[in-house]
Structures are given as structure tokens and as C-alpha cells.
PDB file of C-alpha atoms in Angstrom:
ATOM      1  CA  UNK R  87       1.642   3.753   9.120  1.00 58.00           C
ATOM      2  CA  UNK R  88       1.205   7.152  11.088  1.00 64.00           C
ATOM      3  CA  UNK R  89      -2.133   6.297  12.310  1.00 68.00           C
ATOM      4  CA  UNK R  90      -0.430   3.756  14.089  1.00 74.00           C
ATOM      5  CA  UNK R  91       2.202   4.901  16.014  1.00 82.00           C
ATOM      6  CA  UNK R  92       0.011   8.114  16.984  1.00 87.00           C
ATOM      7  CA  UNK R  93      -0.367   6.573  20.583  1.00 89.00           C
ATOM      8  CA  UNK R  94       3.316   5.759  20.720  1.00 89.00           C
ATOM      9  CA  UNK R  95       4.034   9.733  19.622  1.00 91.00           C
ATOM     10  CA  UNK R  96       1.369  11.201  22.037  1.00 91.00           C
ATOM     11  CA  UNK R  97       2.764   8.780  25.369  1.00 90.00           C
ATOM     12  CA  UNK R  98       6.270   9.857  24.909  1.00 91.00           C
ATOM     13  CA  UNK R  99       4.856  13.752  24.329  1.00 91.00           C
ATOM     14  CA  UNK R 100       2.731  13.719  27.462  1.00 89.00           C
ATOM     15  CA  UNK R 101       5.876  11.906  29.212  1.00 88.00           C
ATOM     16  CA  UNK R 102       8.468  14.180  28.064  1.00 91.00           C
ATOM     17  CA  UNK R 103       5.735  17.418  29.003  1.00 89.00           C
ATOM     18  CA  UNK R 104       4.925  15.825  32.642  1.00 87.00           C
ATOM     19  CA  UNK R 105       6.744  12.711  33.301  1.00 86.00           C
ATOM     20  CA  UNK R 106       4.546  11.852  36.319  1.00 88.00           C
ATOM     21  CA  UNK R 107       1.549  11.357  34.566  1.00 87.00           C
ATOM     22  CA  UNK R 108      -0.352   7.899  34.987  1.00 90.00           C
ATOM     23  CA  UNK R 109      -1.012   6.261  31.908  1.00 91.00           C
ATOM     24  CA  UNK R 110      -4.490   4.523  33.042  1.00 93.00           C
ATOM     25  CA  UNK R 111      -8.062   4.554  32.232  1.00 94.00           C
ATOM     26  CA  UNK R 112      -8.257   8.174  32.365  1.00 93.00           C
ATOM     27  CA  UNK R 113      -5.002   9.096  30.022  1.00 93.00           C
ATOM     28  CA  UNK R 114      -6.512   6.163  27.870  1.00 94.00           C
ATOM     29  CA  UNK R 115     -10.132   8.648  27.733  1.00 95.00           C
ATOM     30  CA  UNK R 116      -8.133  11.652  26.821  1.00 93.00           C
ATOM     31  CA  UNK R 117      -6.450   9.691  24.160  1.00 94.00           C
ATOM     32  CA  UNK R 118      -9.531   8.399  22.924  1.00 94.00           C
ATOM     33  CA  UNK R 119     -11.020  11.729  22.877  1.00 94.00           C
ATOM     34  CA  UNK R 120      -8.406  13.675  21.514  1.00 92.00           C
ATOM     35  CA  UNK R 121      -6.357  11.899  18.936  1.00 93.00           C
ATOM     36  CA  UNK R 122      -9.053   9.010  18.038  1.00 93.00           C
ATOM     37  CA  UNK R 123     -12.612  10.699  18.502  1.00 93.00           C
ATOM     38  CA  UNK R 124     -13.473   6.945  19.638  1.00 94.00           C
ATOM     39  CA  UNK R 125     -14.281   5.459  22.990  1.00 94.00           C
ATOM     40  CA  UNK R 126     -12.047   2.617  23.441  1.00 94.00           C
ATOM     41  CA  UNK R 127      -9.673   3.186  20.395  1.00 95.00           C
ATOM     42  CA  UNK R 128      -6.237   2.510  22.787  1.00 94.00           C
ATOM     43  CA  UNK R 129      -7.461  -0.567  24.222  1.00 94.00           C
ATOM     44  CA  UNK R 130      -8.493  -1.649  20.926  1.00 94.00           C
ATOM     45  CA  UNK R 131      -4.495  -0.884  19.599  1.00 93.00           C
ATOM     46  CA  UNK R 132      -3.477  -2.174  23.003  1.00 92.00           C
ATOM     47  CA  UNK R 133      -4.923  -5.748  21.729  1.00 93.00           C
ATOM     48  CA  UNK R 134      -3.854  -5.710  18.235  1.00 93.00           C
ATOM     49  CA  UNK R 135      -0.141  -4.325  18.820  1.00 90.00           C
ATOM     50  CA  UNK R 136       0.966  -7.650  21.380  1.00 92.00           C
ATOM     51  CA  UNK R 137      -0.164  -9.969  17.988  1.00 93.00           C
ATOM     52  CA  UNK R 138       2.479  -8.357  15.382  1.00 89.00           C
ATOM     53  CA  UNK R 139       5.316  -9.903  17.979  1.00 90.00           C
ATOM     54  CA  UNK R 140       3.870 -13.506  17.218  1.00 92.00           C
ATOM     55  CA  UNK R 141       4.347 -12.728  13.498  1.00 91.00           C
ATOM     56  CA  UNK R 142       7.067 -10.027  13.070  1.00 88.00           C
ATOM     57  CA  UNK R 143       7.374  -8.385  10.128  1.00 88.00           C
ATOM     58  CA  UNK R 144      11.273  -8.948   9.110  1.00 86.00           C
ATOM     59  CA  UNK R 145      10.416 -12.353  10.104  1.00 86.00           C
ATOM     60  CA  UNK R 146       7.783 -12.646   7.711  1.00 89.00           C
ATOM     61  CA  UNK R 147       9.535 -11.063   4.841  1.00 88.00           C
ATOM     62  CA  UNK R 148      13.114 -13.122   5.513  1.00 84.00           C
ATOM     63  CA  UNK R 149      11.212 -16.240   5.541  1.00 84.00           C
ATOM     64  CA  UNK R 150       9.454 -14.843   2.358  1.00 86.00           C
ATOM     65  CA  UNK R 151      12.782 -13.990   0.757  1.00 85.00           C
ATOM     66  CA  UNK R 152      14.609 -17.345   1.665  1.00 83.00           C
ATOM     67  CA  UNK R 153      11.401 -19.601   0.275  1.00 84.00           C
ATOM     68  CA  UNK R 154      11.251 -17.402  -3.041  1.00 86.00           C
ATOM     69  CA  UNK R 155      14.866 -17.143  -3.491  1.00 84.00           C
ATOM     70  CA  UNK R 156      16.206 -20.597  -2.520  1.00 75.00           C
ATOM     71  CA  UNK R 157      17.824 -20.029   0.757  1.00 68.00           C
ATOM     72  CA  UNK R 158      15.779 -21.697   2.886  1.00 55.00           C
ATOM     73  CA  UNK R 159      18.386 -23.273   4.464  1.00 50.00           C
ATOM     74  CA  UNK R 160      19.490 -19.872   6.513  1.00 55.00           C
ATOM     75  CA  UNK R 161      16.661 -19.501   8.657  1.00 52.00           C
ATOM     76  CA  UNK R 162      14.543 -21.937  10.884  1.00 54.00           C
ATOM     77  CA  UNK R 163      11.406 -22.770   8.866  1.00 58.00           C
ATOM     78  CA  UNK R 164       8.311 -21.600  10.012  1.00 61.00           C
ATOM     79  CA  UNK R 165       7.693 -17.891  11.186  1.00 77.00           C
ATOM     80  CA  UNK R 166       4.624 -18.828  13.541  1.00 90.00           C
ATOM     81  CA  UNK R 167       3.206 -21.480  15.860  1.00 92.00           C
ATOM     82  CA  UNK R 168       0.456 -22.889  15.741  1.00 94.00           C
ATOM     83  CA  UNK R 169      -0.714 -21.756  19.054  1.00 95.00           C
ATOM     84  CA  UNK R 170       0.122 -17.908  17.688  1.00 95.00           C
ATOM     85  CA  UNK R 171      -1.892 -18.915  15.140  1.00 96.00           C
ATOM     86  CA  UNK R 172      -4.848 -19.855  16.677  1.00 97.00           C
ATOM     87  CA  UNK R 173      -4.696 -17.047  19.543  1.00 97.00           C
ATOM     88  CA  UNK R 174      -4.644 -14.216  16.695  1.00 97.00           C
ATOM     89  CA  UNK R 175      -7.169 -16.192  15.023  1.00 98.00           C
ATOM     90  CA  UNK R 176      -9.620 -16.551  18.140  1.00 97.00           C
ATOM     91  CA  UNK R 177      -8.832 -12.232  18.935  1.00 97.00           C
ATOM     92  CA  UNK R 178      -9.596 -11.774  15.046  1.00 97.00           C
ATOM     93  CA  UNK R 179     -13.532 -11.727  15.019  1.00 97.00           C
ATOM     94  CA  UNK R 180     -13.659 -10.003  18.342  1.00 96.00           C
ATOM     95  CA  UNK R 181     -11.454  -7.054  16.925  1.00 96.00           C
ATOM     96  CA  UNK R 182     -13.610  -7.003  13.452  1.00 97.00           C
ATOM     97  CA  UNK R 183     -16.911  -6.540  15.492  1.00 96.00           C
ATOM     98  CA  UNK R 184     -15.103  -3.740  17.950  1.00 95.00           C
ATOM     99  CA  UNK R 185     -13.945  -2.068  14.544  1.00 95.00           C
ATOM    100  CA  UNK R 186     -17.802  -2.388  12.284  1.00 93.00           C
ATOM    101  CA  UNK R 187     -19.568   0.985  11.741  1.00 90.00           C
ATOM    102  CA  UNK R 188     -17.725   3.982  11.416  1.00 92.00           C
ATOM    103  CA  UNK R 189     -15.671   6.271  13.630  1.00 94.00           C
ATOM    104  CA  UNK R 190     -15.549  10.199  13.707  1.00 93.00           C
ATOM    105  CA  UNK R 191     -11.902  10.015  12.236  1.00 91.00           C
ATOM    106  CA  UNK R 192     -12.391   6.961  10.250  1.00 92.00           C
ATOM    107  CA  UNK R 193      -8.871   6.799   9.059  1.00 89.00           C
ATOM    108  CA  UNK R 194      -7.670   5.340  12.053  1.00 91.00           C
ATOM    109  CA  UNK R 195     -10.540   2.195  12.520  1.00 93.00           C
ATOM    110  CA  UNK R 196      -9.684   1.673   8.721  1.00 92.00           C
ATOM    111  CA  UNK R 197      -5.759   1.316   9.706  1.00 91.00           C
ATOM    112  CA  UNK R 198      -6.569  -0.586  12.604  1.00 94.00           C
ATOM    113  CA  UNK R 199      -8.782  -3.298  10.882  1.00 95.00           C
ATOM    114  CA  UNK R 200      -6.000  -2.987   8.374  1.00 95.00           C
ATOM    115  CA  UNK R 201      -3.198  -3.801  10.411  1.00 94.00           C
ATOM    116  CA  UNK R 202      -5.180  -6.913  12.672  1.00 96.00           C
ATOM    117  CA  UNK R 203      -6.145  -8.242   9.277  1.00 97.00           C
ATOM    118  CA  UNK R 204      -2.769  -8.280   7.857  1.00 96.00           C
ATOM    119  CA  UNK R 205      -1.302  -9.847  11.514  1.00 96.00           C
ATOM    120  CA  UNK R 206      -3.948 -12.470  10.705  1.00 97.00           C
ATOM    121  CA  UNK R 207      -2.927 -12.882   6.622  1.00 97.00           C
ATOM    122  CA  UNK R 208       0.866 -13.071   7.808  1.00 95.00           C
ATOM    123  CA  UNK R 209       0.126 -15.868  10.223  1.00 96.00           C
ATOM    124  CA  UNK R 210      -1.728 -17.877   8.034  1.00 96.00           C
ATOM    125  CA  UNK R 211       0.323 -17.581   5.101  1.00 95.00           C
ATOM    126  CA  UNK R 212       3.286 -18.399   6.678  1.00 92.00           C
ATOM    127  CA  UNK R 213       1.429 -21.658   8.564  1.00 93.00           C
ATOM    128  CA  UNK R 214       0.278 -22.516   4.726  1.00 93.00           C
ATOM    129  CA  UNK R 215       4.044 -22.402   3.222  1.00 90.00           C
ATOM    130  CA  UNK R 216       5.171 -24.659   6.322  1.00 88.00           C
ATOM    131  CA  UNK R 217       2.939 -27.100   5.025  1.00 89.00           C
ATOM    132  CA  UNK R 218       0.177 -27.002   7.318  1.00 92.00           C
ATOM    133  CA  UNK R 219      -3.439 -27.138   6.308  1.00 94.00           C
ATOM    134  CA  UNK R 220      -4.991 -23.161   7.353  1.00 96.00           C
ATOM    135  CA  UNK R 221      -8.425 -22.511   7.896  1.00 96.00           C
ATOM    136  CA  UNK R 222      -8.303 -18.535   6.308  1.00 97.00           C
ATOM    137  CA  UNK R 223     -10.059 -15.778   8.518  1.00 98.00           C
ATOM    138  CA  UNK R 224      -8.891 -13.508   6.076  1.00 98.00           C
ATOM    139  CA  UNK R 225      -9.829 -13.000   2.387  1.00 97.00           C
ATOM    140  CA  UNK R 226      -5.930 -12.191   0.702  1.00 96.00           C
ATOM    141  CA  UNK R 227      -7.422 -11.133  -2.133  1.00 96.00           C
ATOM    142  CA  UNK R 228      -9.565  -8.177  -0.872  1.00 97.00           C
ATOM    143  CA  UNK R 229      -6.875  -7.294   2.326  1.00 97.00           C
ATOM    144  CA  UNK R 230      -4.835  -6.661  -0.350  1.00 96.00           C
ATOM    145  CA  UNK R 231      -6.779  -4.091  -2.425  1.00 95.00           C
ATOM    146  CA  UNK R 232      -7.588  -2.699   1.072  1.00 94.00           C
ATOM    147  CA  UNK R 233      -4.525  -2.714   2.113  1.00 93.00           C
ATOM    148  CA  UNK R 234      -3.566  -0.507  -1.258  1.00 93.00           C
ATOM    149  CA  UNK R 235      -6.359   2.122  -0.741  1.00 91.00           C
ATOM    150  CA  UNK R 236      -4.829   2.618   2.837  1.00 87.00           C
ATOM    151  CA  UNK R 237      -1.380   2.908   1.347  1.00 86.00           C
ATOM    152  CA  UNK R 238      -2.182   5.140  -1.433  1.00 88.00           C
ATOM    153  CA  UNK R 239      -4.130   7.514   0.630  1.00 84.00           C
ATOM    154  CA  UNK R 240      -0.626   8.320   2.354  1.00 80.00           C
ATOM    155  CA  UNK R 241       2.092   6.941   0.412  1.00 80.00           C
ATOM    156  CA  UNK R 242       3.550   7.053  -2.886  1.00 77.00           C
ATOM    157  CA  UNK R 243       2.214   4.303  -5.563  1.00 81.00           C
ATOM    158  CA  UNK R 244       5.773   2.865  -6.278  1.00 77.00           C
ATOM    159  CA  UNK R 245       6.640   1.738  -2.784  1.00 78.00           C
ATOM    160  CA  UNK R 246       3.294  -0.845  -2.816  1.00 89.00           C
ATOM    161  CA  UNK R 247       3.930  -2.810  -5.789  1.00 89.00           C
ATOM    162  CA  UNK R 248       6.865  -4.625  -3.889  1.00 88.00           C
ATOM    163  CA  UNK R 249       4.776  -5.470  -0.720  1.00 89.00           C
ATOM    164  CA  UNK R 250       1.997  -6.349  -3.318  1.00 92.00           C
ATOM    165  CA  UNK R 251       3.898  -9.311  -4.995  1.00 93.00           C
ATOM    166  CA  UNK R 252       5.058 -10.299  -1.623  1.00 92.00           C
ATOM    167  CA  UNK R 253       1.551 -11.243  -0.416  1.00 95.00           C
ATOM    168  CA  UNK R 254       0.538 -12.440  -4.239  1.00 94.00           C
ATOM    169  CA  UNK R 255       3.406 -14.877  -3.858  1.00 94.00           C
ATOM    170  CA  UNK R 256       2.744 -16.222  -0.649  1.00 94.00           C
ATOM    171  CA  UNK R 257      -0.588 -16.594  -1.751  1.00 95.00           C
ATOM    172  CA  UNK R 258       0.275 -18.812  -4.598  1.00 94.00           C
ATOM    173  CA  UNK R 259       2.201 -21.079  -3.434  1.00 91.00           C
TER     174      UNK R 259
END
């Protein structure tokens, strides 16, 4: 989503304007000030981006795509560790109570709980189809009807349905 890669658009602005420019605690405060109208809003992204690498997204959806499909075969089995597992699982609560109340542009602490969430729901669905036993953090269920109100505030209706029934399947299996 937009909200997202805001930071990413901003760094590569201020770069491209003055190439010298430290990124540190006080480019972090103007960030925070400017684009996020929250204290601490890039170190909060700064911990959730590392966690999508433990649980990429093509990843995710090839391994969802072989299992569903019947080529299993093609890819190794199993999209996470269990020690990715646990780490996002240990960061999870931490990032939910950074991300309770509300923010001045509210958007972006909505994507952000959004997106650590769905890390989370990846990495425990994928443990659950490689067999493992999965203590949830995350309620797939209501991520997913959160997930839609994000989408739909942005994005046109017809793109969700697919990434819908991806989750739904994974989910009942």
C-alpha cells in the first residue's frame, strides 16, 4: 500500500534533493512530523519492514499456489521457520501496544497494524499447512475484514476477492 512505502518515497526525495543528508534520529523526527504526524512512526516501520523478509510475499503465495493446485513438488515445503515464527510472534504484541489509540493521520497506524498483523497471519498459516501445531496471535477471520476496509478505502473492490480466498483457503485447511 502507499502508506507504506511513503518513507521509502520521502528517503530517496530528500537523497536525490541533498544527498549528504544523515538519515538519523533527527531525519527520523522530521519524518515523523511531517509525513506521519506521530512520534516514533519510522522506527515503528523500521521494526515491522525486517519481518516481511522472514515471510515474503511471492513466497507465501507460490507455496499457496503449489499446495492448492497440486504442485507441491516444485518448491521446498515450508515458507517459514520456526524461529521466524516465534521472533515475529514475540515483536507482535510489542508492535500492537506501540500502534493502540489513535494517530493524527490515522490511516497510516491502521496500515501499519495492518501490515504486522498480516506478517504474523502469513507466518502462522504457512507453519499450520507444514503440519505444525500454531499457537494464533492473530484472529484470520477479523484481519481479513480489516484487511478489506484498508483495501477498499484505496483500491478497487475486484482486485481483493482474489487475496480474500487466498487467506480463506489457507485458513481451512
Amino acid at each position: 500500500n502507499l502508506e507504506l512505502g511513503m518513507y521509502g518515497l520521502v528517503l530517496g526525495a530528500e537523497k536525490s534533493w541533498t544527498e549528504v543528508t544523515p538519515v538519523d534520529e533527527v531525519f527520523y523526527a522530521a519524518v515523523d512530523h511531517l509525513l506521519y504526524r506521530h512520534q516514533g512512526a519510522v522506527k515503528l516501520l523500521k521494526t515491522i519492514a525486517p519481518l516481511q523478509r522472514k515471510i515474503p510475499w511471492t513466497a507465501f503465495m507460490m507455496d499457496y499456489f503449489f499446495r492448492r493446485y497440486g504442485e507441491e513438488g516444485r518448491l521446498p515445503r515450508g515458507t517459514v521457520t520456526e524461529e521466524d515464527l516465534l521472533e515475529i510472534q514475540a515483536l507482535l504484541p510489542g508492535i500492537r501496544e506501540q500502534l493502540s489509540g489513535t494517530w493524527e493521520k490515522d490511516q497510516f497506524r491502521r496500515e501499519f497494524l495492518c501490515a504486522a498483523e498480516g506478517i504474523c497471519l502469513m507466518a502462522e498459516l504457512s507453519a499450520k499447512l507444514d503440519g505444525r501445531e500454531v499457537t494464533y496471535l492473530v484472529d484470520g477471520k477479523k484481519w481479513l475484514e480489516d484487511y478489506a476496509a484498508n483495501w477498499l478505502r484505496t483500491n478497487k473492490e475486484y482486485e481483493l476477492q482474489n487475496i480474500l480466498d487466498i487467506f480463506s483457503w489457507c485458513m481451512e485447511q
